[in-house]
Short mmCIF file of C-alpha atoms in Angstrom, two decimals:
data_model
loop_
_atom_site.label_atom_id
_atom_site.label_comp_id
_atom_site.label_asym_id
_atom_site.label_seq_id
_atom_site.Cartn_x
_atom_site.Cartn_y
_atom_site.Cartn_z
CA UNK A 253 43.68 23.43 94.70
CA UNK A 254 44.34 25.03 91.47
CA UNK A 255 45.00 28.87 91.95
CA UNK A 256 42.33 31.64 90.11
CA UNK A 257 44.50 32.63 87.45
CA UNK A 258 45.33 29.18 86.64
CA UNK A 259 41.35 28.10 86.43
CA UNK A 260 41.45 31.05 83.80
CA UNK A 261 44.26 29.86 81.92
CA UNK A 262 42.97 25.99 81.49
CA UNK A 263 39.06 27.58 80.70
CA UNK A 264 40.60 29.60 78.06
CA UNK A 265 42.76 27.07 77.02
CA UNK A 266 39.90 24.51 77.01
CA UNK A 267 37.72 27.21 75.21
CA UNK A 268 40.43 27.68 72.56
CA UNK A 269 39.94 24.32 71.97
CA UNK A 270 36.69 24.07 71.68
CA UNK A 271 36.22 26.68 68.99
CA UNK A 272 38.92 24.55 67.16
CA UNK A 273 36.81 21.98 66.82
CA UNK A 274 33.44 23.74 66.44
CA UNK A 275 35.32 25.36 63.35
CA UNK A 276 36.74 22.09 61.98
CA UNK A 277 33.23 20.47 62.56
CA UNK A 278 31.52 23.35 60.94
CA UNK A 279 33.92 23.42 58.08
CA UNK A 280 33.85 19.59 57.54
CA UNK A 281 30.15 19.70 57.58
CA UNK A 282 30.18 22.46 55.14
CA UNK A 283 32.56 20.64 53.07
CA UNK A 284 30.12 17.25 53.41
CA UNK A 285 27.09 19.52 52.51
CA UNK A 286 28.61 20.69 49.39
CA UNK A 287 30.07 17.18 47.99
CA UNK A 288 26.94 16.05 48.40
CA UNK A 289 24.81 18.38 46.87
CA UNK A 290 27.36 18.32 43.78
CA UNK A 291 26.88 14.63 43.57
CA UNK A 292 22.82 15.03 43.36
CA UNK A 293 23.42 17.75 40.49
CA UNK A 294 26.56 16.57 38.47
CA UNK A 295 25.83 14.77 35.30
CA UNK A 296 27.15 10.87 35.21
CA UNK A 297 28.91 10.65 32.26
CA UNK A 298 30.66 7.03 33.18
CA UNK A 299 27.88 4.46 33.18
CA UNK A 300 29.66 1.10 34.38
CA UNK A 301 28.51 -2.52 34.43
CA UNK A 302 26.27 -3.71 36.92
CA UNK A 303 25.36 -7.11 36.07
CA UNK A 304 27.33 -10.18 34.92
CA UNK A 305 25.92 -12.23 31.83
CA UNK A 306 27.50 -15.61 33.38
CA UNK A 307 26.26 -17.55 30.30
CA UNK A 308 24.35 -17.75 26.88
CA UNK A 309 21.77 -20.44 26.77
CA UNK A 310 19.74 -20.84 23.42
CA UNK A 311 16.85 -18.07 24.41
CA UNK A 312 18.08 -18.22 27.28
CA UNK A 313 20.69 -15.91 29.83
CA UNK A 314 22.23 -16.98 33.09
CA UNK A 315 22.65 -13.86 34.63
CA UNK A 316 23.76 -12.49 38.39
CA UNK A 317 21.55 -11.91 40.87
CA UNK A 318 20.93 -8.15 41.43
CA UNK A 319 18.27 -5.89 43.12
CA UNK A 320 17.14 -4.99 39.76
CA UNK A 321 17.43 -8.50 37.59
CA UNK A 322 15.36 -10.37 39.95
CA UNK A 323 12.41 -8.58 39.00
CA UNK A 324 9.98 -9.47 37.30
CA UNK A 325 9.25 -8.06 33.58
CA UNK A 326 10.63 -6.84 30.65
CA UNK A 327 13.89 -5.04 30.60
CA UNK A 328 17.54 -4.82 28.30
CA UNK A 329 21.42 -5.53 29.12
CA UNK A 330 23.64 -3.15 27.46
CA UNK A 331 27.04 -4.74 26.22
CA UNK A 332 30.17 -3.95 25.34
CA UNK A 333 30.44 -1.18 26.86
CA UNK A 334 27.24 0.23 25.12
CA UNK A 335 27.94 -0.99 21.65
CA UNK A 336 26.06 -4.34 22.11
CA UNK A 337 22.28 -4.13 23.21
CA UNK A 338 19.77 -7.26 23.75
CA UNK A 339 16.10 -7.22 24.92
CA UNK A 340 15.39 -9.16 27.72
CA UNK A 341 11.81 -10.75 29.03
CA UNK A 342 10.91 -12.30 31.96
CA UNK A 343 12.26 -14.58 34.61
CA UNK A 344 12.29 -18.39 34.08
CA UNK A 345 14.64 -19.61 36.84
CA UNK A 346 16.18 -17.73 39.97
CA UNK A 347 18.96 -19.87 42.42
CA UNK A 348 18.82 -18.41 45.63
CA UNK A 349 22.57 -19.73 46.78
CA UNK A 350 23.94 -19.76 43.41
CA UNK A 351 22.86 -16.14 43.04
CA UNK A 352 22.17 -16.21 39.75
CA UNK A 353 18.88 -15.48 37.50
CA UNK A 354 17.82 -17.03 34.01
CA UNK A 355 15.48 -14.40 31.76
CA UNK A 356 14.67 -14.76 28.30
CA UNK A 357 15.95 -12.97 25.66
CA UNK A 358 13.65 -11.55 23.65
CA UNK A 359 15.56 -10.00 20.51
CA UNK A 360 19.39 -9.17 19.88
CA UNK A 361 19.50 -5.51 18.77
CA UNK A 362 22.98 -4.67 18.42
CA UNK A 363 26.66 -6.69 19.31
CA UNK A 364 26.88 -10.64 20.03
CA UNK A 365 25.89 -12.20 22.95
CA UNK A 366 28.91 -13.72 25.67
CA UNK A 367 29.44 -14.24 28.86
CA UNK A 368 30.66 -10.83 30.67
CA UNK A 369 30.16 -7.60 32.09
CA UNK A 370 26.82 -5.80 31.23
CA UNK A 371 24.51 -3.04 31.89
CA UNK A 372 21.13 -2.96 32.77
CA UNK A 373 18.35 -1.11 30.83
CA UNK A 374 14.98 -0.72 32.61
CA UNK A 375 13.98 1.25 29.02
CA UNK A 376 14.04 -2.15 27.08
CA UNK A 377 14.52 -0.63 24.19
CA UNK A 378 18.29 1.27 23.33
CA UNK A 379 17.39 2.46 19.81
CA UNK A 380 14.56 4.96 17.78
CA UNK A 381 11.08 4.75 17.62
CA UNK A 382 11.36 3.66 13.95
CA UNK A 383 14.36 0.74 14.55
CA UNK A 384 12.75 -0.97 17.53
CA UNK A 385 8.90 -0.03 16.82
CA UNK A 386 8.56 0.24 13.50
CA UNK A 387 6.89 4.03 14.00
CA UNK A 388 7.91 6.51 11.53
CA UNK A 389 10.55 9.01 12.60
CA UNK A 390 11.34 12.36 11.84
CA UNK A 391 14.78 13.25 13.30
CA UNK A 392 14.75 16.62 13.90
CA UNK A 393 16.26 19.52 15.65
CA UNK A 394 14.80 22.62 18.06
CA UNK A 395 16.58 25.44 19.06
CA UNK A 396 16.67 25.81 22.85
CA UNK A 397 18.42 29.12 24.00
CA UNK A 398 21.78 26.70 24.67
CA UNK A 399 21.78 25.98 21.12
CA UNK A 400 20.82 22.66 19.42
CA UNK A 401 18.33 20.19 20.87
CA UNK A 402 17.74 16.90 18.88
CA UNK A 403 14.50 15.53 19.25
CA UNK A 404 12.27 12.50 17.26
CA UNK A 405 8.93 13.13 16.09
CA UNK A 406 6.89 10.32 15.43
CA UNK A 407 3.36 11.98 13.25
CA UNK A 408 -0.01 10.50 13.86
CA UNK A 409 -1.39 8.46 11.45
CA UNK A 410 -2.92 11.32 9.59
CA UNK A 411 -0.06 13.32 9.61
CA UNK A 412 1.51 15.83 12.69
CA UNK A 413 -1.92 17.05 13.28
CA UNK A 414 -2.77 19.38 15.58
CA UNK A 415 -2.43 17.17 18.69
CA UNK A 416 0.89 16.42 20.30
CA UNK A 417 2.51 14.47 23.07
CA UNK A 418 5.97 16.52 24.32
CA UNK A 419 7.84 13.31 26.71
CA UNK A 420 10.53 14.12 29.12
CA UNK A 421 12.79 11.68 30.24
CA UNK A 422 14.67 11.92 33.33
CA UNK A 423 17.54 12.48 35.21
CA UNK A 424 20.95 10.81 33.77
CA UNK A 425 18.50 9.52 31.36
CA UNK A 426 17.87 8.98 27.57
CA UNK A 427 15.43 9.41 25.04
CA UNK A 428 15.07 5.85 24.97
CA UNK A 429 13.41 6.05 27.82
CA UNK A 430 10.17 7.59 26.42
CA UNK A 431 10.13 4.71 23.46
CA UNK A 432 8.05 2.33 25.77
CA UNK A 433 5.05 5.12 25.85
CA UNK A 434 5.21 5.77 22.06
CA UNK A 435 2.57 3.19 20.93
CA UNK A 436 -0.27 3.87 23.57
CA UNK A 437 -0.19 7.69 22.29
CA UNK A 438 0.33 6.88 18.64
CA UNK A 439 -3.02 4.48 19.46
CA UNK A 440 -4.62 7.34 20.86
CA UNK A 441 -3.99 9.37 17.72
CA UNK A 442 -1.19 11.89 19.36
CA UNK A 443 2.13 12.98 17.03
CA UNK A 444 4.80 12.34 19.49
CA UNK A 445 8.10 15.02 20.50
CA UNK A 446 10.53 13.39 22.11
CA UNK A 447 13.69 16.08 23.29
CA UNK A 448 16.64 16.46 24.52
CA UNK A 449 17.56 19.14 26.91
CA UNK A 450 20.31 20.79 28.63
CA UNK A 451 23.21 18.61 29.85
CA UNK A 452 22.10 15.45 28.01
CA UNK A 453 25.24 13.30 26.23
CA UNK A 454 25.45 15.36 23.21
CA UNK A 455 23.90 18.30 23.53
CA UNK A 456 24.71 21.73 24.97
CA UNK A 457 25.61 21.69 28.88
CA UNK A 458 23.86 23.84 31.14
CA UNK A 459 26.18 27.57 32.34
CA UNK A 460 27.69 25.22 34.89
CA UNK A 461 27.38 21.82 33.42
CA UNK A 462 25.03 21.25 36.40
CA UNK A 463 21.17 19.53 36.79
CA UNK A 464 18.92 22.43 38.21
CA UNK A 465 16.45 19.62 39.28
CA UNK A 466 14.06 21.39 36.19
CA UNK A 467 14.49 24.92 37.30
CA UNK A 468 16.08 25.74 34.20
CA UNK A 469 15.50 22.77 31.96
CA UNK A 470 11.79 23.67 31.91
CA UNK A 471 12.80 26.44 29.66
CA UNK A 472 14.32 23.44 26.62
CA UNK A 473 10.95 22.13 27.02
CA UNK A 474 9.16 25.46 26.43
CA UNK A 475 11.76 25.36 23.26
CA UNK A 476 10.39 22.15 22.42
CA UNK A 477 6.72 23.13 22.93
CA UNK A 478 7.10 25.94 21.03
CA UNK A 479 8.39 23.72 17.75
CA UNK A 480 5.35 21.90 18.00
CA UNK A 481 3.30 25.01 17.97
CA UNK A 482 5.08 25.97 14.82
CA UNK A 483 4.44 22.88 13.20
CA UNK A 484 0.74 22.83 14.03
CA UNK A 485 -0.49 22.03 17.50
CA UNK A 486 -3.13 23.58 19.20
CA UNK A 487 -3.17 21.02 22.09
CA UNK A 488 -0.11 19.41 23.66
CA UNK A 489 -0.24 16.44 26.55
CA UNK A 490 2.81 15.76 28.66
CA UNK A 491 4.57 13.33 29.94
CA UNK A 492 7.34 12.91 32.25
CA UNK A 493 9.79 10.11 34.07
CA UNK A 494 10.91 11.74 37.37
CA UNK A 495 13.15 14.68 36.80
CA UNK A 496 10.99 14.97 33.93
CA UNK A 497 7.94 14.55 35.98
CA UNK A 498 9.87 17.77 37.93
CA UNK A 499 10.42 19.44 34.79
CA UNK A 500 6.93 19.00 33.72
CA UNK A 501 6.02 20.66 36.60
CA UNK A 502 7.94 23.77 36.35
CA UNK A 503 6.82 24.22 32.31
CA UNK A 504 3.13 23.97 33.60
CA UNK A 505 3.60 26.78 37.17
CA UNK A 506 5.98 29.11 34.57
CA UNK A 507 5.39 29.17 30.75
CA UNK A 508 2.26 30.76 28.64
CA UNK A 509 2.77 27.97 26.88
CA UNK A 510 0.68 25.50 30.03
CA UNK A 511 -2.69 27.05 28.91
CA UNK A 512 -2.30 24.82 25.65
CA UNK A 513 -1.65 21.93 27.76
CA UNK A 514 -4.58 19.54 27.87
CA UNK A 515 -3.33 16.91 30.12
CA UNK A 516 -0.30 15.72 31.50
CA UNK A 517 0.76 11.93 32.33
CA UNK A 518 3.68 11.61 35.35
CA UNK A 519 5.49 8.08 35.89
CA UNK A 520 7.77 7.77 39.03
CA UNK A 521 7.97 11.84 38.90
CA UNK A 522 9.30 13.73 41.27
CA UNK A 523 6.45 16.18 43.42
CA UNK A 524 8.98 16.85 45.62
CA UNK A 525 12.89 17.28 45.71
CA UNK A 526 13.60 17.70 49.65
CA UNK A 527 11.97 14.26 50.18
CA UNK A 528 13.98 12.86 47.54
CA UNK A 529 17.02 14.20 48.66
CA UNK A 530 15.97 12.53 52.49
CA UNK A 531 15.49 9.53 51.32
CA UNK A 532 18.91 9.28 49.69
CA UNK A 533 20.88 11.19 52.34
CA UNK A 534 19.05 8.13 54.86
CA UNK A 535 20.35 5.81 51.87
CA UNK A 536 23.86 6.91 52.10
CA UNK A 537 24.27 7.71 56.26
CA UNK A 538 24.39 11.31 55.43
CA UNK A 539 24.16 13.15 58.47
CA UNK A 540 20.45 14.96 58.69
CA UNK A 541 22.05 18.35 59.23
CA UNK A 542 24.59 17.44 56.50
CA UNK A 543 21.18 16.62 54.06
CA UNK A 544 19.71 19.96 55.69
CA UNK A 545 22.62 22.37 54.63
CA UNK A 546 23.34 21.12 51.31
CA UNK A 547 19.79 21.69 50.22
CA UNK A 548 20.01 25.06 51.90
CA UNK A 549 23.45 25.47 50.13
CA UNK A 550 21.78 24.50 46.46
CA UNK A 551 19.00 27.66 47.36
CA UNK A 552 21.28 30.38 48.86
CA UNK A 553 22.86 32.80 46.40
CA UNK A 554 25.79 32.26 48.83
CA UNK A 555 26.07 28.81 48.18
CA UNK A 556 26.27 28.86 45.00
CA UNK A 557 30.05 28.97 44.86
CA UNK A 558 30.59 26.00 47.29
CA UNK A 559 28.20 23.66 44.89
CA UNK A 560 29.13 25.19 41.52
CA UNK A 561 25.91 26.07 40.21
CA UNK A 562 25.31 28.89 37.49
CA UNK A 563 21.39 29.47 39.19
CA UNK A 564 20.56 28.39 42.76
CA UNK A 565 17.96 25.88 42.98
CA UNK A 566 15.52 26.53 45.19
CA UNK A 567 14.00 22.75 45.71
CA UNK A 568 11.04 24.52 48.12
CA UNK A 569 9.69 25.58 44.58
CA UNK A 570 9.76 22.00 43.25
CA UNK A 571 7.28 20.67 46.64
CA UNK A 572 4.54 20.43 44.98
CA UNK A 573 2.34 18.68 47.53
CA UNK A 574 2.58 22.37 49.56
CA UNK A 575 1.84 24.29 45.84
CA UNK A 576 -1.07 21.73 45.25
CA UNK A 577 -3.89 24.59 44.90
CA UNK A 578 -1.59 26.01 42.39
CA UNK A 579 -2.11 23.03 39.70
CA UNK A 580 -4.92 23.31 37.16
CA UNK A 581 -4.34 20.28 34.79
CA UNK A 582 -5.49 17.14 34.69
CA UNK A 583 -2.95 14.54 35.40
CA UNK A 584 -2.16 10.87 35.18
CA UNK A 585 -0.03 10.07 37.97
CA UNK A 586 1.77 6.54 37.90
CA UNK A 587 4.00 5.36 40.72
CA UNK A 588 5.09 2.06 41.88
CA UNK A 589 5.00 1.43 46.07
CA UNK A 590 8.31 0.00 45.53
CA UNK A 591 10.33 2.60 44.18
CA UNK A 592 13.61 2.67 45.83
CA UNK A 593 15.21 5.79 43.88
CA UNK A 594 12.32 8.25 44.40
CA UNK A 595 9.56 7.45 47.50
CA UNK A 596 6.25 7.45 46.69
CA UNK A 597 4.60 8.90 49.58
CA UNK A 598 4.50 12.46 47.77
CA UNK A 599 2.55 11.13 44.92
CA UNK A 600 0.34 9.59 47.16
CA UNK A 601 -0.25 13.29 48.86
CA UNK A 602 -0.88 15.19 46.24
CA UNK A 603 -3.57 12.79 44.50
CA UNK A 604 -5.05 13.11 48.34
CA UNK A 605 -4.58 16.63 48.11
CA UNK A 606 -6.24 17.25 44.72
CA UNK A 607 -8.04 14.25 44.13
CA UNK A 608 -10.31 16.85 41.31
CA UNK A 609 -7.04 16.67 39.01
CA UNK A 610 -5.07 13.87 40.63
CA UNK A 611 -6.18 10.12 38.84
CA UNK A 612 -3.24 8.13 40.79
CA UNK A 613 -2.62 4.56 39.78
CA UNK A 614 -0.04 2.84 42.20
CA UNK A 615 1.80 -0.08 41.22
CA UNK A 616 3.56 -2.68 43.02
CA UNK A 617 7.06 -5.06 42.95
CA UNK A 618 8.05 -2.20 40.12
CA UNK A 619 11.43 -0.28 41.03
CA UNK A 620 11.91 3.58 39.55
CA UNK A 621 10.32 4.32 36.54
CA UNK A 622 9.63 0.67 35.33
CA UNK A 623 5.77 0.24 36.07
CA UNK A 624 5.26 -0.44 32.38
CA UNK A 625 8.11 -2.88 32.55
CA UNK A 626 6.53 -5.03 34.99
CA UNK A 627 2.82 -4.47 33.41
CA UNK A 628 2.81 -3.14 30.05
CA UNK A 629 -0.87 -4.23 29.17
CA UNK A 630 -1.93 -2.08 32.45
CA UNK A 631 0.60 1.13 31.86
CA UNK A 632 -0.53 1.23 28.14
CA UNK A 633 -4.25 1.07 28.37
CA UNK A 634 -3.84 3.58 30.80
CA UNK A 635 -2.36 5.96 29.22
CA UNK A 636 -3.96 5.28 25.71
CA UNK A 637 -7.85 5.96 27.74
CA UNK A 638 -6.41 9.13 29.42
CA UNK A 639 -4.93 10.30 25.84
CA UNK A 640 -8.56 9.52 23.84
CA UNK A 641 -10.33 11.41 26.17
#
């Protein structure tokens, strides 16, 4: 039998040890918690390929099979690296154990169509509301407190007006992305802004070069708002594509600028960062504490260091299914059941929760942000009705 002292010796020996490895699990979680969170809020400058244009057919493309070109709808392949763009419709062939699709193309914008790497564009459209839709453009510029923020405006028929549409697109996202809601407001009789903001290709980066999930880029939208007031509007709707939808949010709960907000339409949006940042921590095997302390990391003053943000972001201030009795505009909310980038379920709680405000319109098959891909008659006539009333 081991003597007393030597008992003592191993259990502080064993103890020793222990703390070791509490510290070096502690650290490497901290470490985990931190690469992660800078991976949610880092800008993506490099956009690669995705998808492989296997072969040119008439007005036709052979491409390969992905998660995104198997569906159904109307969509765009970025080539060349970007310099080349071609609208693409729907499918007219898919070979399960050849894993390829054929789609039709629709219209060559830019570049020359060959087999190759490509990108794909779930806006459709890559160019301005006046080259791809034949709407008059003003290219202008407002002055966020960062500096310069280029922005189209595309004027009712009569003119700007006194009614105007401000549209947010999303995170990582461009304009382009609000082109496909453009006629169903111009319809409607709306003069459309369509911003930048903060950390955008081309435009002034945020303090830290960081997304604050729209807990500071609500503030380029105020900037943008505030243009339109200038130039004569005494209503404004809104309209945002999840971070937008986020942004949107924060503009409405922080700037005297909401009360001349009439209405507000939100497609894939996000109502609620934590879930969001679930689902993808689930996505990627991130370890639930892991998830846990890199939100709590984004939110602490104390984390700020660790995940290299200017301003902490709080994302308990962006759940807006908890804040619900705090909204007091009317709102279109659009979201497909088959999102895979931001879930659903949110959307679905807050109409629940505020079914007075709340007109929720769920779509099916459509991943993020492409319901009016997949149904453009639908997403259009919806929005055009809620925009006349």
């Amino acid at each position: 039998m081991a003597s007393r002292s030597g008992l003592r010796r191993a259990a502080t020996a064993a103890a020793a040890v222990g703390a070791t490895t509490t510290l070096a699990s502690a650290a490497g979680s901290l470490a985990a918690a931190a690469y992660f969170a800078r991976k949610v809020l880092t800008p993506e400058r490099k956009r690669p390929d995705d998808v492989e244009l296997l072969e040119v057919r008439d007005d036709r493309l052979l491409l390969s099979a992905t998660a995104e070109t198997v569906v159904p709808g109307l969509y765009g392949l970025w080539l060349d690296g970007g310099r080349g763009h071609v609208r693409i419709g729907d499918l007219t062939g898919t070979d399960v154990a050849d894993g390829t699709v054929e789609r039709l193309v629709l219209g060559l914008d830019a570049g020359r169509l060959a087999p190759g790497g490509a990108r794909f564009n779930g806006y459709h459209y890559a160019g301005t509301p006046d080259s791809d839709l034949g709407l008059p453009t003003e290219h202008v510029d407002v002055e966020g407190e960062l500096g310069r923020l280029p922005a189209w405006v595309v004027p009712a028929r009569e003119g700007r007006g006194s009614r105007w549409a401000v549209l947010v697109h999303g995170r990582g996202a461009r304009r382009q992305e609000a082109l496909r809601a453009l006629p169903a407001l111009h319809a409607a009789g709306w003069t459309s802004l369509v911003p930048t903001y903060r950390n955008d290709e081309d435009v002034p980066a945020g303090p830290d070069g960081r997304y604050n999930l729209g807990l500071s880029e609500w503030r380029d939208i105020e900037s943008a708002v505030e243009y339109a007031v200038r130039s004569g509007a005494r209503e404004i709707l809104l309209v945002g594509w999840s971070m937008g939808g986020a942004i949107t949010l924060q503009f409405l709960d922080r700037s005297p600028l909401a009360d001349l907000v009439s209405r507000v339409v939100l497609d894939g949006p996000v109502i609620d960062w934590a879930d969001v940042l679930d689902h993808h921590a689930r996505m990627h095997h991130v370890p639930r504490p892991v998830g846990t302390l890199s939100r709590t990391m984004m939110g602490r003053p104390w984390g700020k260091r660790f995940v290299g943000v200017h301003e902490s972001v709080d994302v308990a201030q962006t759940d807006w299914v908890r804040r619900a009795d705090e909204l007091r505009h009317s709102i279109l909310l659009i979201h497909s059941a088959d999102d895979e980038f931001v879930p659903v379920g949110p959307s679905r709680a807050l109409a629940q929760h505020r079914p007075d405000l709340v007109h929720f319109e769920e779509w099916r098959v459509a991943r993020h942000c492409k319901e009016w891909n997949t149904d453009p008659e639908r997403w259009e006539q919806l929005v055009r009705d809620f925009a006349a009333n």
